[in-house]
CSV table of C-alpha atoms and ligand atoms in Angstrom, one decimal:
chain,number,residue,atom,x,y,z
A,1,MET,CA,63.4,-100.3,-28.0
A,2,HIS,CA,60.8,-102.6,-26.4
A,3,LYS,CA,58.9,-104.6,-28.9
A,4,ASN,CA,55.6,-106.3,-28.0
A,5,GLY,CA,55.4,-110.0,-28.6
A,6,PHE,CA,52.4,-111.5,-30.5
A,7,LEU,CA,50.2,-114.4,-29.7
A,8,VAL,CA,50.2,-117.6,-31.7
A,9,VAL,CA,47.2,-119.8,-31.1
A,10,ILE,CA,47.4,-123.4,-32.1
A,11,SER,CA,44.3,-125.6,-32.1
A,12,GLY,CA,43.5,-128.9,-33.5
A,13,PRO,CA,41.7,-132.0,-32.5
A,14,SER,CA,42.9,-134.3,-29.8
A,15,GLY,CA,44.9,-137.1,-31.5
A,16,GLY,CA,46.1,-134.7,-34.1
A,17,GLY,CA,49.6,-134.9,-32.7
A,18,LYS,CA,49.5,-131.3,-31.5
A,19,GLY,CA,51.4,-131.9,-28.3
A,20,THR,CA,54.4,-133.5,-30.0
A,21,VAL,CA,54.5,-130.9,-32.8
A,22,VAL,CA,54.3,-128.0,-30.3
A,23,ARG,CA,57.1,-129.5,-28.3
A,24,ARG,CA,59.2,-129.7,-31.4
A,25,VAL,CA,58.3,-126.1,-32.4
A,26,ARG,CA,59.5,-124.9,-29.0
A,27,GLU,CA,62.8,-126.7,-29.4
A,28,MET,CA,63.3,-125.1,-32.8
A,29,MET,CA,62.3,-121.6,-31.5
A,30,PRO,CA,63.4,-121.5,-27.8
A,31,GLU,CA,62.5,-117.8,-27.7
A,32,LEU,CA,58.9,-118.7,-28.0
A,33,ALA,CA,57.1,-118.9,-24.6
A,34,LEU,CA,54.4,-121.3,-23.9
A,35,SER,CA,51.5,-120.4,-21.6
A,36,VAL,CA,50.8,-123.1,-19.1
A,37,SER,CA,47.0,-123.6,-18.9
A,38,ALA,CA,44.9,-124.6,-15.9
A,39,THR,CA,42.6,-127.6,-16.1
A,40,THR,CA,40.3,-129.8,-14.0
A,41,ARG,CA,41.2,-133.0,-15.8
A,42,PRO,CA,43.4,-135.4,-13.8
A,43,PRO,CA,47.1,-135.5,-14.7
A,44,ARG,CA,48.2,-138.2,-17.1
A,45,VAL,CA,51.1,-140.4,-16.2
A,46,GLY,CA,54.3,-138.3,-16.4
A,47,GLU,CA,52.5,-134.9,-16.3
A,48,GLU,CA,53.6,-132.5,-13.7
A,49,ASP,CA,51.7,-129.7,-12.0
A,50,GLY,CA,52.9,-126.3,-13.3
A,51,ARG,CA,54.6,-127.9,-16.3
A,52,GLU,CA,52.0,-129.4,-18.6
A,53,TYR,CA,49.1,-127.8,-16.7
A,54,TYR,CA,48.1,-126.3,-13.4
A,55,PHE,CA,45.8,-129.1,-12.1
A,56,LEU,CA,42.9,-127.6,-10.2
A,57,ASP,CA,39.7,-128.9,-8.7
A,58,ARG,CA,36.4,-127.6,-10.0
A,59,ASP,CA,35.9,-125.2,-7.1
A,60,ALA,CA,39.4,-123.6,-7.5
A,61,PHE,CA,38.9,-123.3,-11.2
A,62,GLU,CA,35.4,-121.7,-10.8
A,63,GLU,CA,36.8,-119.3,-8.2
A,64,MET,CA,39.4,-118.1,-10.7
A,65,VAL,CA,36.7,-117.6,-13.3
A,66,ALA,CA,34.6,-115.6,-10.8
A,67,ARG,CA,37.6,-113.4,-10.0
A,68,GLU,CA,38.1,-112.8,-13.7
A,69,GLU,CA,41.5,-114.4,-13.6
A,70,MET,CA,41.1,-116.3,-16.8
A,71,LEU,CA,42.0,-114.8,-20.2
A,72,GLU,CA,39.7,-117.4,-21.8
A,73,TYR,CA,38.3,-120.7,-20.7
A,74,THR,CA,36.0,-123.5,-21.8
A,75,SER,CA,34.5,-126.8,-20.9
A,76,TYR,CA,35.9,-129.6,-23.0
A,77,CYS,CA,34.7,-133.2,-22.8
A,78,GLY,CA,33.6,-132.7,-19.2
A,79,ASN,CA,36.6,-130.7,-17.9
A,80,TYR,CA,37.5,-127.1,-17.6
A,81,TYR,CA,40.5,-125.7,-19.4
A,82,GLY,CA,41.7,-122.1,-19.3
A,83,THR,CA,44.5,-119.7,-19.8
A,84,PRO,CA,45.4,-117.8,-16.5
A,85,LYS,CA,45.6,-114.1,-17.2
A,86,LYS,CA,48.6,-113.6,-14.9
A,87,GLU,CA,50.7,-116.1,-16.8
A,88,ALA,CA,49.8,-114.7,-20.3
A,89,GLN,CA,50.3,-111.0,-19.2
A,90,ARG,CA,53.7,-111.8,-17.6
A,91,ILE,CA,54.9,-113.4,-20.9
A,92,MET,CA,53.6,-110.7,-23.1
A,93,ALA,CA,55.1,-107.9,-20.9
A,94,SER,CA,58.5,-109.6,-21.4
A,95,GLY,CA,58.1,-108.9,-25.2
A,96,LYS,CA,58.3,-112.6,-26.1
A,97,ASN,CA,56.0,-114.2,-28.6
A,98,MET,CA,53.7,-116.6,-26.8
A,99,ILE,CA,52.1,-119.8,-28.0
A,100,LEU,CA,48.7,-121.0,-26.7
A,101,GLU,CA,47.7,-124.5,-27.4
A,102,ILE,CA,44.0,-124.3,-26.9
A,103,GLU,CA,40.8,-125.6,-28.4
A,104,VAL,CA,38.5,-123.8,-30.8
A,105,GLU,CA,36.2,-121.9,-28.3
A,106,GLY,CA,39.1,-120.6,-26.4
A,107,ALA,CA,40.8,-119.6,-29.7
A,108,GLU,CA,37.7,-117.6,-30.7
A,109,GLN,CA,37.8,-115.8,-27.3
A,110,VAL,CA,41.5,-114.9,-27.8
A,111,LYS,CA,40.9,-113.7,-31.3
A,112,ARG,CA,38.2,-111.4,-30.0
A,113,LEU,CA,40.6,-110.0,-27.3
A,114,TYR,CA,43.7,-109.9,-29.5
A,115,PRO,CA,42.6,-109.6,-33.2
A,116,ASP,CA,46.2,-109.7,-34.4
A,117,ALA,CA,46.9,-113.1,-32.8
A,118,VAL,CA,48.0,-115.6,-35.4
A,119,SER,CA,45.8,-118.7,-35.4
A,120,ILE,CA,46.9,-122.0,-36.8
A,121,MET,CA,44.8,-125.2,-37.0
A,122,LEU,CA,46.7,-128.4,-37.0
A,123,ILE,CA,44.8,-131.3,-38.4
A,124,PRO,CA,45.6,-135.0,-38.9
A,125,PRO,CA,45.6,-136.3,-42.5
A,126,THR,CA,42.4,-138.4,-42.0
A,127,ILE,CA,39.9,-139.2,-39.3
A,128,GLU,CA,41.1,-142.8,-39.3
A,129,GLU,CA,44.7,-141.7,-38.5
A,130,MET,CA,43.4,-139.6,-35.6
A,131,ARG,CA,41.4,-142.5,-34.2
A,132,GLN,CA,44.5,-144.7,-34.4
A,133,ARG,CA,46.6,-142.1,-32.6
A,134,LEU,CA,44.1,-141.6,-29.9
A,135,VAL,CA,43.6,-145.3,-29.3
A,136,GLY,CA,47.3,-146.1,-29.7
A,137,ARG,CA,48.5,-143.6,-27.1
A,138,GLY,CA,46.2,-145.3,-24.6
A,139,THR,CA,45.9,-142.2,-22.3
A,140,GLU,CA,42.1,-142.2,-22.4
A,141,PRO,CA,39.4,-144.8,-21.8
A,142,ILE,CA,37.4,-145.8,-24.9
A,143,GLU,CA,34.3,-143.6,-24.1
A,144,THR,CA,36.6,-140.6,-23.8
A,145,VAL,CA,38.2,-141.5,-27.1
A,146,GLU,CA,34.7,-141.5,-28.8
A,147,LYS,CA,33.8,-138.2,-27.1
A,148,ARG,CA,37.1,-136.7,-28.3
A,149,LEU,CA,36.5,-138.0,-31.9
A,150,SER,CA,33.1,-136.4,-32.2
A,151,ARG,CA,34.4,-133.2,-30.8
A,152,ALA,CA,37.2,-133.3,-33.3
A,153,ALA,CA,34.8,-133.4,-36.2
A,154,GLU,CA,33.1,-130.2,-34.8
A,155,GLU,CA,36.5,-128.5,-34.4
A,156,ILE,CA,37.7,-129.2,-37.9
A,157,GLN,CA,34.5,-127.6,-39.3
A,158,LEU,CA,35.7,-124.4,-37.8
A,159,ALA,CA,39.0,-124.5,-39.6
A,160,GLY,CA,37.9,-121.7,-41.9
A,161,GLU,CA,38.1,-119.3,-39.0
A,162,TYR,CA,41.8,-119.8,-38.7
A,163,ASP,CA,44.6,-117.9,-40.4
A,164,TYR,CA,46.5,-121.1,-41.3
A,165,ILE,CA,45.8,-124.8,-41.6
A,166,VAL,CA,48.7,-127.2,-41.3
A,167,ILE,CA,48.3,-130.9,-41.9
A,168,ASN,CA,50.3,-133.2,-39.6
A,169,GLN,CA,51.2,-136.0,-42.0
A,170,ARG,CA,52.1,-139.4,-40.5
A,171,ASP,CA,55.8,-139.6,-39.5
A,172,GLU,CA,56.3,-136.0,-40.6
A,173,ILE,CA,56.6,-134.2,-37.3
A,174,GLU,CA,59.7,-132.4,-38.3
A,175,ALA,CA,58.3,-131.0,-41.5
A,176,CYS,CA,55.1,-130.0,-39.7
A,177,ALA,CA,57.0,-128.2,-36.9
A,178,LYS,CA,59.2,-126.5,-39.5
A,179,GLN,CA,56.1,-125.2,-41.4
A,180,ILE,CA,54.7,-123.7,-38.2
A,181,CYS,CA,58.1,-122.0,-37.4
A,182,GLU,CA,58.1,-120.6,-41.0
A,183,ILE,CA,54.6,-119.1,-40.4
A,184,ILE,CA,55.7,-117.5,-37.1
A,185,HIS,CA,58.8,-116.1,-38.7
A,186,ALA,CA,56.8,-114.7,-41.6
A,187,GLU,CA,54.2,-113.2,-39.3
A,188,GLY,CA,57.0,-111.5,-37.3
A,189,ALA,CA,58.1,-109.7,-40.5
A,190,ARG,CA,54.6,-108.3,-41.2
A,191,THR,CA,54.9,-104.5,-41.9
A,192,GLY,CA,52.7,-103.7,-38.9
A,193,ARG,CA,55.1,-105.5,-36.6
A,194,MET,CA,58.2,-103.8,-38.0
A,195,THR,CA,57.2,-100.2,-37.3
A,196,ALA,CA,59.9,-99.8,-34.6
A,197,GLU,CA,62.7,-100.9,-37.0
A,198,ILE,CA,61.4,-98.5,-39.8
A,199,GLU,CA,61.0,-95.6,-37.4
A,200,ALA,CA,64.6,-95.9,-36.4
A,201,PHE,CA,65.6,-94.8,-39.9
A,202,LEU,CA,63.3,-91.8,-39.9
A,203,ILE,CA,65.0,-89.7,-37.1
B,301,5GP,P1,44.2,-132.5,-23.2
B,301,5GP,O1,43.2,-133.0,-22.2
B,301,5GP,O2,44.3,-133.5,-24.4
B,301,5GP,O3,45.5,-132.1,-22.6
B,301,5GP,O4,43.5,-131.2,-23.9
B,301,5GP,C1,42.2,-131.2,-24.4
B,301,5GP,C2,42.0,-130.0,-25.3
B,301,5GP,O5,42.0,-128.8,-24.4
B,301,5GP,C3,43.0,-129.8,-26.3
B,301,5GP,O6,42.4,-129.4,-27.5
B,301,5GP,C4,43.8,-128.6,-25.8
B,301,5GP,O7,44.4,-127.8,-26.8
B,301,5GP,C5,42.8,-127.8,-25.1
B,301,5GP,N1,43.3,-126.9,-24.1
B,301,5GP,C6,44.4,-127.0,-23.3
B,301,5GP,N2,44.6,-125.9,-22.5
B,301,5GP,C7,43.6,-125.1,-22.8
B,301,5GP,C8,43.2,-123.8,-22.4
B,301,5GP,O8,43.9,-123.1,-21.6
B,301,5GP,N3,42.1,-123.2,-22.9
B,301,5GP,C9,41.3,-123.8,-23.8
B,301,5GP,N4,40.3,-123.2,-24.3
B,301,5GP,N5,41.6,-125.1,-24.3
B,301,5GP,C10,42.7,-125.7,-23.8
């Protein structure tokens, strides 16, 4: 019997260690599909088009929005980011659970469209830790770091809208990824998601 997958939305401020944790979650749960977003920000060293993001110019992005080809999108620190509908629909049709690593405004749009999406906010233990991580990774100029830090404070204020909050303690990536996997496993066992298994007994 075909079972629909569910959406897992992970948000959290830049410098919260989200990328690393999500990578580890996917290694622990290879059956979980990741939706590749589109963005207008330039690729960082080592990033590949179609793997980390689809890198588009502003015109191409705006055209996709005008053609209603984005499931959700937002402008974040001067660049557009969005989830292409085609990508998300292809994954969901395959019955896989899908993970979206997106910021808070996008998460809100997804929750409106898919109320049973599971939302998780991943936060660093302290603002100082986050600053150190952002400066330490050296992928952004200092003005962008400051912009991202002030945006982070706004994002964390919305934590109450999320189903779960996970703290990414320093040097605890493994434990953090494991906690997220446990949430996803438990959500998969919710009664409402097990109706097909129960119905099989009723015939
Ligand atoms: P970064 O530039 O560090 O890769 O991403 C900046 C922020 O944009 C992160 O919070 C990331 O989760 C978010 N983001 C990435 N892809 C998407 C997307 O498709 N939609 C939305 N709304 N946010 C995204």
